[in-house]
mmCIF file of C-alpha atoms in Angstrom:
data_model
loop_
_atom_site.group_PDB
_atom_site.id
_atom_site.type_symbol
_atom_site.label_atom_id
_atom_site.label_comp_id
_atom_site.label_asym_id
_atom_site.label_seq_id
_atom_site.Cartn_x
_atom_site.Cartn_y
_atom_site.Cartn_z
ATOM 1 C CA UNK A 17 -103.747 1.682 -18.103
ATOM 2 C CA UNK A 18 -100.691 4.461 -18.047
ATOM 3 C CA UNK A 19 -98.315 4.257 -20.814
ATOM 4 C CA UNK A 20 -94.810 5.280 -20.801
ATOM 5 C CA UNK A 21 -93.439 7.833 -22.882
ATOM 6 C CA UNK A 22 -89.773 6.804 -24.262
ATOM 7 C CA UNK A 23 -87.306 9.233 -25.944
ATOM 8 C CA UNK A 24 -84.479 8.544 -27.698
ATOM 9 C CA UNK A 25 -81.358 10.321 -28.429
ATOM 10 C CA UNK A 26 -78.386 10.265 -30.707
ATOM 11 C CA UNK A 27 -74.842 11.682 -30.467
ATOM 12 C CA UNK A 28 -73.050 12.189 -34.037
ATOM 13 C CA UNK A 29 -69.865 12.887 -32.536
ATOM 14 C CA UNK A 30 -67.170 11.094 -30.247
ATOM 15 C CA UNK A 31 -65.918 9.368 -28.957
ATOM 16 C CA UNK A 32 -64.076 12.179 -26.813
ATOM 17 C CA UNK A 33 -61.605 11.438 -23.703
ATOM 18 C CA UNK A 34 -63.902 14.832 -21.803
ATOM 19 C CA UNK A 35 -66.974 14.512 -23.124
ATOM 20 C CA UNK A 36 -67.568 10.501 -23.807
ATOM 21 C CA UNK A 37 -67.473 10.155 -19.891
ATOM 22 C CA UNK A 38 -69.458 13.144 -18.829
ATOM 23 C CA UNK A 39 -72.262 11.612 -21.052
ATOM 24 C CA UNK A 40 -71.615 8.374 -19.102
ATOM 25 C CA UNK A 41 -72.088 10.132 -15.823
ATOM 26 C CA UNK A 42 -75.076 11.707 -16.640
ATOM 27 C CA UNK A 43 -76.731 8.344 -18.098
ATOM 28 C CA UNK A 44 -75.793 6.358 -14.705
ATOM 29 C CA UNK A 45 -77.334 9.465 -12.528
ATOM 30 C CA UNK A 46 -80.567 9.084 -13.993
ATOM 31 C CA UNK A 47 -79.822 5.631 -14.539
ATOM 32 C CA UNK A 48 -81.149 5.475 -18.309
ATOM 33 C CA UNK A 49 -79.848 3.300 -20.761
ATOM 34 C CA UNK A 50 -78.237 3.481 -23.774
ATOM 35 C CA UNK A 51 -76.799 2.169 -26.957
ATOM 36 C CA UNK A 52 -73.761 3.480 -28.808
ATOM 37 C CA UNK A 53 -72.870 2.870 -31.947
ATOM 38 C CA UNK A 54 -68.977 3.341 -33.054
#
């Protein structure tokens, strides 16, 4: 049986009017999910 490796990562800073959606785009291109916390 193959397992899956997960990773997960944080961002301490935002949200940012350049930056915020950048992140976004980059999430949807690889299409990996995410949780934010405000």
């Amino acid at each position: 049986m193959e397992s899956k490796k997960y990773i997960a990562l944080t961002f301490d800073d935002g949200p940012d009017p350049v930056n915020t959606a950048a992140v976004l785009d980059v999430l949807e291109k690889y299409h990996a999910r995410a949780s934010f916390f405000l």
